[in-house]
Amino acid sequence: MLEYNQIMKNIIDKAAETHFLDKSEIIQLLSCDDEYLLIAADIVRKKYKGDAVHVRGLIEFSNICRQNCKYCGIRKDNTNVDRYRLRAEEVISFAKHAQDKGFKTIVLQSGEDSYFSTQKMVEIISEIKSLGLALTLSLGEKSTEEYRAYKEAGADRYLLRIETTDKNLYKKLHPHMNFDNRIRCLYDLKELGYETGTGVLVGLPEQTLESIAEDILFFKKLDADMIGLGPFIPTPDTPLANAKGGTLTQALKVMAITRLLLPDINIPATTAMETLHPQGRIIALQSGANVVMPNVTEGDYKKKYLLYPGKISVNNTSNQTIDATIKMLNSIGRTIAKNKGFRQD
Ligand code: 5AD
């Protein structure tokens, strides 16, 4: 009979070669603690994506949100948040600064803030695109028409995490939201020609290994172009403040399996990973990730965009954050990509 370790190794090797696993194999990998999984993901990342890391400049332009996700620090009912909204000119100036520093992509992220009408967003998108940057949006759930208008204005990519594919859990965590609408959004985005990113939280209360396996199979079914995932971190002033959070190890495993099954997609080393471990993003970059998203929002805003506590580099200027990112990449022998970093590049 094969030893336990050999069985795991065989599953990992199969995934690295065929990029296919069934649900029970994924569950087996999620329950084992084998360093070999992370190593295999690193090898697949190198083979398909190389050593160049895509650096995307993140601008958090509004922390005003109409949603009430139970885990999120900027949920509508959290009255302890100092709410802000950047002016279009500020957003553009942060984007220009990032471009001067060599960034090729800007990510615009906000809560679901209805102040930013389709017209206002189209103006901001057009201005950023006129600079020659690639543009990713992360603005939450919108109508098909809104997504179409953003795309026609030049937006290239869109991030919308499904958060969990477990319908019951989704319902419990997202009051007044509808799982099917979120799925509709993701398929709309794909159909409209966006590079579409999704992802999940790992370690949510009541989340099972089985449901995480379903999450990974969903990434494959959607044929997501980008997957961003991280550990759930309990946040004060939210209904889940006293919940047990996720672990870095578990989030890394989910990320590594995702890399094995979707070998050519873009996967960021997320800040939530670094929140749980000082080297979290470095470990992620060595376990399948090929993207980092340093925050290029200036001033005090970063401190107010607290999805979870312990967010990294909130006291740094964007120059300091950018320099630290370059240093981090150099320290592990990785380079900075010179192109815009589309999936097929
Ligand atoms: N812990 C970790 N990640 C969180 N997010 C929101 N709240 C938390 C938290 N408490 C993530 C969600 C969202 C992304 C922008 O931030 O997955 O999609």
Coordinates of C-alpha atoms and ligand atoms in Angstrom, one line a residue:
M1 CA 0.0 0.0 0.0
L2 CA 1.2 3.5 -0.8
E3 CA 2.2 5.7 2.1
Y4 CA 0.1 8.7 2.9
N5 CA 2.8 11.1 1.7
Q6 CA 3.2 9.3 -1.6
I7 CA -0.5 9.5 -2.2
M8 CA -0.4 13.3 -1.7
K9 CA 2.6 13.6 -3.9
N10 CA 0.9 11.7 -6.7
I11 CA -2.1 14.0 -6.5
I12 CA 0.1 17.1 -6.6
D13 CA 2.1 15.7 -9.5
K14 CA -1.0 14.9 -11.4
A15 CA -2.4 18.4 -10.8
A16 CA 0.9 20.0 -11.9
E17 CA 0.9 18.0 -15.2
T18 CA -2.8 17.8 -16.1
H19 CA -4.2 20.9 -14.3
F20 CA -7.2 18.8 -13.3
L21 CA -8.3 17.4 -10.0
D22 CA -11.7 16.2 -8.8
K23 CA -13.4 17.4 -5.6
S24 CA -12.2 14.6 -3.4
E25 CA -8.6 15.0 -4.5
I26 CA -8.8 18.8 -3.7
I27 CA -10.2 18.0 -0.2
Q28 CA -7.4 15.6 0.4
L29 CA -4.8 18.3 -0.5
L30 CA -6.6 20.8 1.7
S31 CA -6.4 18.5 4.7
C32 CA -2.7 17.6 4.3
D33 CA 0.2 19.7 5.4
D34 CA 2.7 19.0 2.7
E35 CA 5.3 21.6 1.8
Y36 CA 5.5 19.9 -1.6
L37 CA 2.2 21.5 -2.6
L38 CA 3.6 25.0 -2.3
I39 CA 6.8 24.0 -4.0
A40 CA 4.9 22.5 -6.9
A41 CA 2.8 25.6 -7.3
D42 CA 6.0 27.7 -7.3
I43 CA 7.3 25.5 -10.2
V44 CA 4.1 25.8 -12.2
R45 CA 4.1 29.6 -11.6
K46 CA 7.7 29.9 -12.9
K47 CA 7.0 27.7 -15.9
Y48 CA 3.8 29.6 -17.1
K49 CA 4.4 33.1 -15.8
G50 CA 8.2 33.4 -15.3
D51 CA 10.0 35.4 -12.6
A52 CA 8.6 38.8 -13.5
V53 CA 6.0 40.1 -11.0
H54 CA 3.2 42.4 -12.1
V55 CA 3.0 45.4 -9.9
R56 CA -0.5 47.0 -9.8
G57 CA -1.1 50.4 -8.1
L58 CA -4.1 50.3 -5.9
I59 CA -6.2 53.4 -5.3
E60 CA -8.9 53.1 -2.7
F61 CA -11.1 56.0 -3.7
S62 CA -14.2 55.7 -1.5
N63 CA -14.9 53.7 1.7
I64 CA -18.7 54.5 1.5
C65 CA -20.6 51.2 1.0
R66 CA -24.3 50.4 0.8
Q67 CA -23.6 46.7 1.6
N68 CA -23.4 45.1 5.0
C69 CA -21.1 42.1 4.6
K70 CA -20.7 40.7 8.1
Y71 CA -17.0 40.3 8.0
C72 CA -16.1 43.7 6.4
G73 CA -14.8 46.7 8.3
I74 CA -16.4 49.2 6.0
R75 CA -19.8 47.6 6.1
K76 CA -22.6 50.2 6.0
D77 CA -23.7 49.7 9.7
N78 CA -20.2 50.3 11.1
T79 CA -20.6 53.8 12.5
N80 CA -17.0 53.9 13.7
V81 CA -15.6 54.4 10.2
D82 CA -14.6 57.9 9.1
R83 CA -16.1 57.9 5.6
Y84 CA -14.4 59.6 2.7
R85 CA -14.7 59.9 -1.0
L86 CA -11.8 61.2 -3.2
R87 CA -12.4 63.8 -5.9
A88 CA -11.8 62.7 -9.5
E89 CA -8.8 65.0 -9.7
E90 CA -7.2 63.3 -6.7
V91 CA -7.7 59.9 -8.2
I92 CA -6.1 61.0 -11.5
S93 CA -3.2 62.6 -9.7
F94 CA -2.5 59.4 -7.7
A95 CA -2.7 57.4 -10.9
K96 CA -0.2 59.8 -12.6
H97 CA 2.2 59.5 -9.7
A98 CA 2.1 55.7 -9.9
Q99 CA 2.7 55.9 -13.6
D100 CA 5.7 58.2 -13.0
K101 CA 7.1 55.5 -10.7
G102 CA 6.8 52.9 -13.5
F103 CA 3.4 51.3 -12.8
K104 CA 1.6 49.9 -15.9
T105 CA -1.7 49.1 -14.2
I106 CA -4.0 51.0 -11.8
V107 CA -6.6 49.3 -9.7
L108 CA -9.5 51.5 -8.7
Q109 CA -11.3 50.1 -5.7
S110 CA -14.2 51.4 -3.6
G111 CA -17.2 50.4 -1.5
E112 CA -20.5 50.3 -3.3
D113 CA -20.8 54.0 -3.4
S114 CA -23.8 55.2 -5.5
Y115 CA -22.4 58.8 -5.6
F116 CA -20.1 57.5 -8.4
S117 CA -22.7 57.4 -11.1
T118 CA -22.0 55.7 -14.4
Q119 CA -21.3 59.1 -15.9
K120 CA -18.8 60.0 -13.1
M121 CA -17.0 56.6 -13.4
V122 CA -16.9 56.8 -17.2
E123 CA -15.1 60.2 -16.9
I124 CA -12.5 58.9 -14.4
I125 CA -12.0 55.7 -16.5
S126 CA -11.5 57.7 -19.7
E127 CA -9.0 60.0 -18.1
I128 CA -6.9 57.2 -16.6
K129 CA -7.0 55.3 -19.9
S130 CA -5.8 58.5 -21.8
L131 CA -2.6 58.2 -19.8
G132 CA -2.0 54.8 -21.5
L133 CA -2.3 52.7 -18.3
A134 CA -4.1 49.4 -18.0
L135 CA -7.1 49.8 -15.7
T136 CA -8.7 47.3 -13.3
L137 CA -12.0 48.1 -11.5
S138 CA -13.2 46.7 -8.2
L139 CA -16.4 48.5 -7.4
G140 CA -18.8 45.7 -6.5
E141 CA -22.0 44.6 -8.0
K142 CA -23.4 46.8 -10.9
S143 CA -25.9 46.3 -13.7
T144 CA -25.0 44.9 -17.0
E145 CA -25.4 48.3 -18.5
E146 CA -22.9 49.9 -16.1
Y147 CA -20.4 47.2 -16.7
R148 CA -20.8 47.8 -20.4
A149 CA -20.3 51.5 -20.1
Y150 CA -17.1 51.1 -18.0
K151 CA -15.8 48.7 -20.6
E152 CA -16.6 51.0 -23.5
A153 CA -14.8 53.8 -21.6
G154 CA -11.7 51.6 -21.7
A155 CA -11.6 49.5 -18.4
D156 CA -9.6 46.3 -19.0
R157 CA -10.2 44.2 -15.9
Y158 CA -12.7 43.8 -13.1
L159 CA -12.3 42.2 -9.7
L160 CA -15.3 40.8 -7.9
R161 CA -14.7 38.1 -5.3
I162 CA -17.5 35.6 -5.0
E163 CA -16.4 35.4 -1.3
T164 CA -17.7 31.9 -0.9
T165 CA -19.6 29.6 -3.3
D166 CA -21.5 28.0 -0.5
K167 CA -24.9 29.4 -1.0
N168 CA -26.1 29.0 2.6
L169 CA -23.0 30.5 4.0
Y170 CA -23.1 33.3 1.4
K171 CA -26.7 34.1 2.5
K172 CA -25.7 34.3 6.2
L173 CA -22.7 36.6 5.6
H174 CA -24.4 39.0 3.1
P175 CA -27.7 40.3 4.3
H176 CA -29.9 41.5 1.5
M177 CA -27.5 40.3 -1.1
N178 CA -28.2 37.7 -3.7
F179 CA -25.8 34.9 -4.6
D180 CA -27.3 34.5 -8.1
N181 CA -26.8 38.2 -8.8
R182 CA -23.2 38.0 -7.9
I183 CA -22.8 35.0 -10.3
R184 CA -24.7 37.1 -12.9
C185 CA -22.1 39.9 -12.5
L186 CA -19.2 37.6 -13.0
Y187 CA -20.6 36.0 -16.2
D188 CA -21.6 39.5 -17.5
L189 CA -18.0 40.7 -17.0
K190 CA -16.6 37.7 -18.8
E191 CA -19.0 38.1 -21.6
L192 CA -18.2 41.8 -22.0
G193 CA -14.6 41.0 -22.5
Y194 CA -13.1 42.0 -19.2
E195 CA -10.3 40.1 -17.8
T196 CA -12.3 38.8 -14.8
G197 CA -11.0 38.3 -11.4
T198 CA -12.7 36.6 -8.5
G199 CA -11.7 34.9 -5.2
V200 CA -12.8 33.9 -1.8
L201 CA -12.2 34.3 1.9
V202 CA -10.5 31.4 3.5
G203 CA -11.4 30.4 7.1
L204 CA -14.9 31.9 7.3
P205 CA -17.1 30.7 10.2
E206 CA -18.8 27.4 9.2
Q207 CA -16.8 27.1 6.0
T208 CA -16.0 23.5 5.2
L209 CA -13.1 21.9 3.2
E210 CA -15.8 20.7 0.9
S211 CA -17.0 24.2 0.2
I212 CA -13.5 25.4 -0.3
A213 CA -13.0 22.6 -2.9
E214 CA -16.2 23.8 -4.6
D215 CA -14.7 27.4 -4.6
I216 CA -11.6 26.2 -6.5
L217 CA -13.7 24.2 -8.9
F218 CA -15.8 27.3 -9.5
F219 CA -12.6 29.3 -10.4
K220 CA -11.9 26.7 -13.0
K221 CA -15.5 26.6 -14.3
L222 CA -15.6 30.4 -14.7
D223 CA -12.2 30.2 -16.3
A224 CA -11.3 33.2 -14.1
D225 CA -8.3 35.3 -15.4
M226 CA -7.3 36.4 -11.9
I227 CA -7.8 34.9 -8.4
G228 CA -7.4 37.0 -5.3
L229 CA -7.8 35.2 -2.0
G230 CA -6.8 35.6 1.6
P231 CA -7.5 34.5 5.1
F232 CA -10.6 35.9 6.8
I233 CA -9.5 38.3 9.5
P234 CA -12.0 39.1 12.3
T235 CA -12.7 42.8 12.5
P236 CA -13.8 44.9 15.4
D237 CA -17.2 46.6 15.1
T238 CA -18.5 43.9 12.8
P239 CA -20.9 41.0 13.7
L240 CA -17.9 38.6 13.3
A241 CA -15.5 40.5 15.6
N242 CA -15.2 37.5 17.9
A243 CA -15.1 34.8 15.2
K244 CA -12.0 32.6 14.8
G245 CA -10.2 33.8 11.7
G246 CA -8.5 31.9 8.9
T247 CA -4.9 30.9 8.9
L248 CA -2.1 31.9 6.4
T249 CA -1.3 28.2 5.9
Q250 CA -4.8 27.3 4.8
A251 CA -5.0 30.4 2.5
L252 CA -1.7 29.4 0.9
K253 CA -2.9 25.9 0.3
V254 CA -6.0 27.2 -1.5
M255 CA -3.8 29.6 -3.5
A256 CA -1.3 26.8 -4.4
I257 CA -4.1 24.4 -5.6
T258 CA -5.6 27.3 -7.6
R259 CA -2.2 27.8 -9.3
L260 CA -1.9 24.1 -10.2
L261 CA -5.4 24.0 -11.7
L262 CA -5.3 27.4 -13.5
P263 CA -1.6 27.6 -14.4
D264 CA -1.6 30.7 -16.6
I265 CA -3.8 33.1 -14.6
N266 CA -2.7 36.1 -12.5
I267 CA -2.6 35.6 -8.7
P268 CA -1.8 38.4 -6.3
A269 CA 0.1 37.9 -3.0
T270 CA -2.6 39.6 -0.9
T271 CA -2.1 42.1 1.9
A272 CA -4.3 40.0 4.2
M273 CA -1.6 37.3 4.0
E274 CA 1.0 39.8 5.1
T275 CA -1.2 40.9 8.0
L276 CA -1.0 37.4 9.5
H277 CA 2.8 37.0 8.9
P278 CA 5.5 39.6 8.3
Q279 CA 6.7 37.6 5.3
G280 CA 3.2 36.7 4.2
R281 CA 3.5 38.1 0.7
I282 CA 7.0 36.8 0.1
I283 CA 5.8 33.3 1.0
A284 CA 2.8 33.7 -1.3
L285 CA 5.1 34.8 -4.1
Q286 CA 7.0 31.6 -3.6
S287 CA 3.9 29.5 -3.5
G288 CA 2.2 30.3 -6.7
A289 CA 1.5 34.1 -6.7
N290 CA 2.9 36.4 -9.5
V291 CA 1.3 39.8 -8.7
V292 CA 1.5 42.4 -6.0
M293 CA -0.8 45.4 -5.5
P294 CA 0.9 48.1 -3.5
N295 CA -1.4 50.8 -2.2
V296 CA -0.7 54.1 -4.0
T297 CA -3.4 56.1 -2.3
E298 CA -1.8 59.1 -0.6
G299 CA -2.4 60.7 2.8
D300 CA -4.7 59.5 5.6
Y301 CA -7.2 57.7 3.4
K302 CA -5.4 54.3 3.6
K303 CA -6.1 54.2 7.4
K304 CA -9.7 54.8 6.8
Y305 CA -10.1 51.9 4.3
L306 CA -9.9 49.2 6.9
L307 CA -11.6 46.1 5.6
Y308 CA -9.8 44.3 8.5
P309 CA -7.4 45.3 11.3
G310 CA -3.6 45.2 11.0
K311 CA -3.6 46.3 7.3
I312 CA 0.0 46.7 6.3
S313 CA 1.8 50.0 5.4
V314 CA -1.0 52.3 6.3
N315 CA 1.5 54.8 7.8
N316 CA 3.7 54.8 4.7
T317 CA 3.6 57.4 1.9
S318 CA 3.0 55.8 -1.5
N319 CA 6.7 56.4 -2.3
Q320 CA 7.8 54.4 0.7
T321 CA 5.3 51.6 -0.2
I322 CA 6.5 51.4 -3.7
D323 CA 10.2 51.3 -2.7
A324 CA 9.5 48.6 -0.1
T325 CA 7.7 46.5 -2.7
I326 CA 10.7 46.8 -5.1
K327 CA 13.1 45.8 -2.3
M328 CA 10.9 42.9 -1.4
L329 CA 10.9 41.6 -5.0
N330 CA 14.6 42.0 -5.4
S331 CA 15.3 40.2 -2.1
I332 CA 13.8 37.0 -3.5
G333 CA 15.3 37.3 -7.0
R334 CA 12.2 38.3 -8.8
T335 CA 12.0 41.2 -11.3
I336 CA 9.3 43.7 -12.1
A337 CA 7.4 43.0 -15.3
K338 CA 7.7 45.6 -18.0
N339 CA 4.5 44.8 -19.8
K340 CA 0.9 45.4 -18.7
G341 CA 0.5 41.8 -17.5
F342 CA -2.6 40.5 -19.2
R343 CA -3.2 36.8 -18.8
Q344 CA -1.9 35.9 -22.2
D345 CA 1.2 38.3 -22.1
Ligands
5AD1 N1 -10.7 39.8 6.3 C1 -10.1 39.5 5.1 N2 -10.5 40.0 3.9 C2 -11.6 40.8 3.9 N3 -12.3 41.4 2.9 C3 -13.3 42.1 3.4 N4 -13.3 42.0 4.8 C4 -12.3 41.1 5.1 C5 -11.8 40.6 6.3 N5 -12.4 40.9 7.5 C6 -12.0 41.2 1.5 C7 -13.2 40.7 0.7 C8 -13.4 41.7 -0.4 C9 -12.0 42.3 -0.5 C10 -11.9 43.6 -1.1 O1 -11.6 42.4 0.9 O2 -12.9 39.4 0.2 O3 -13.8 41.1 -1.6

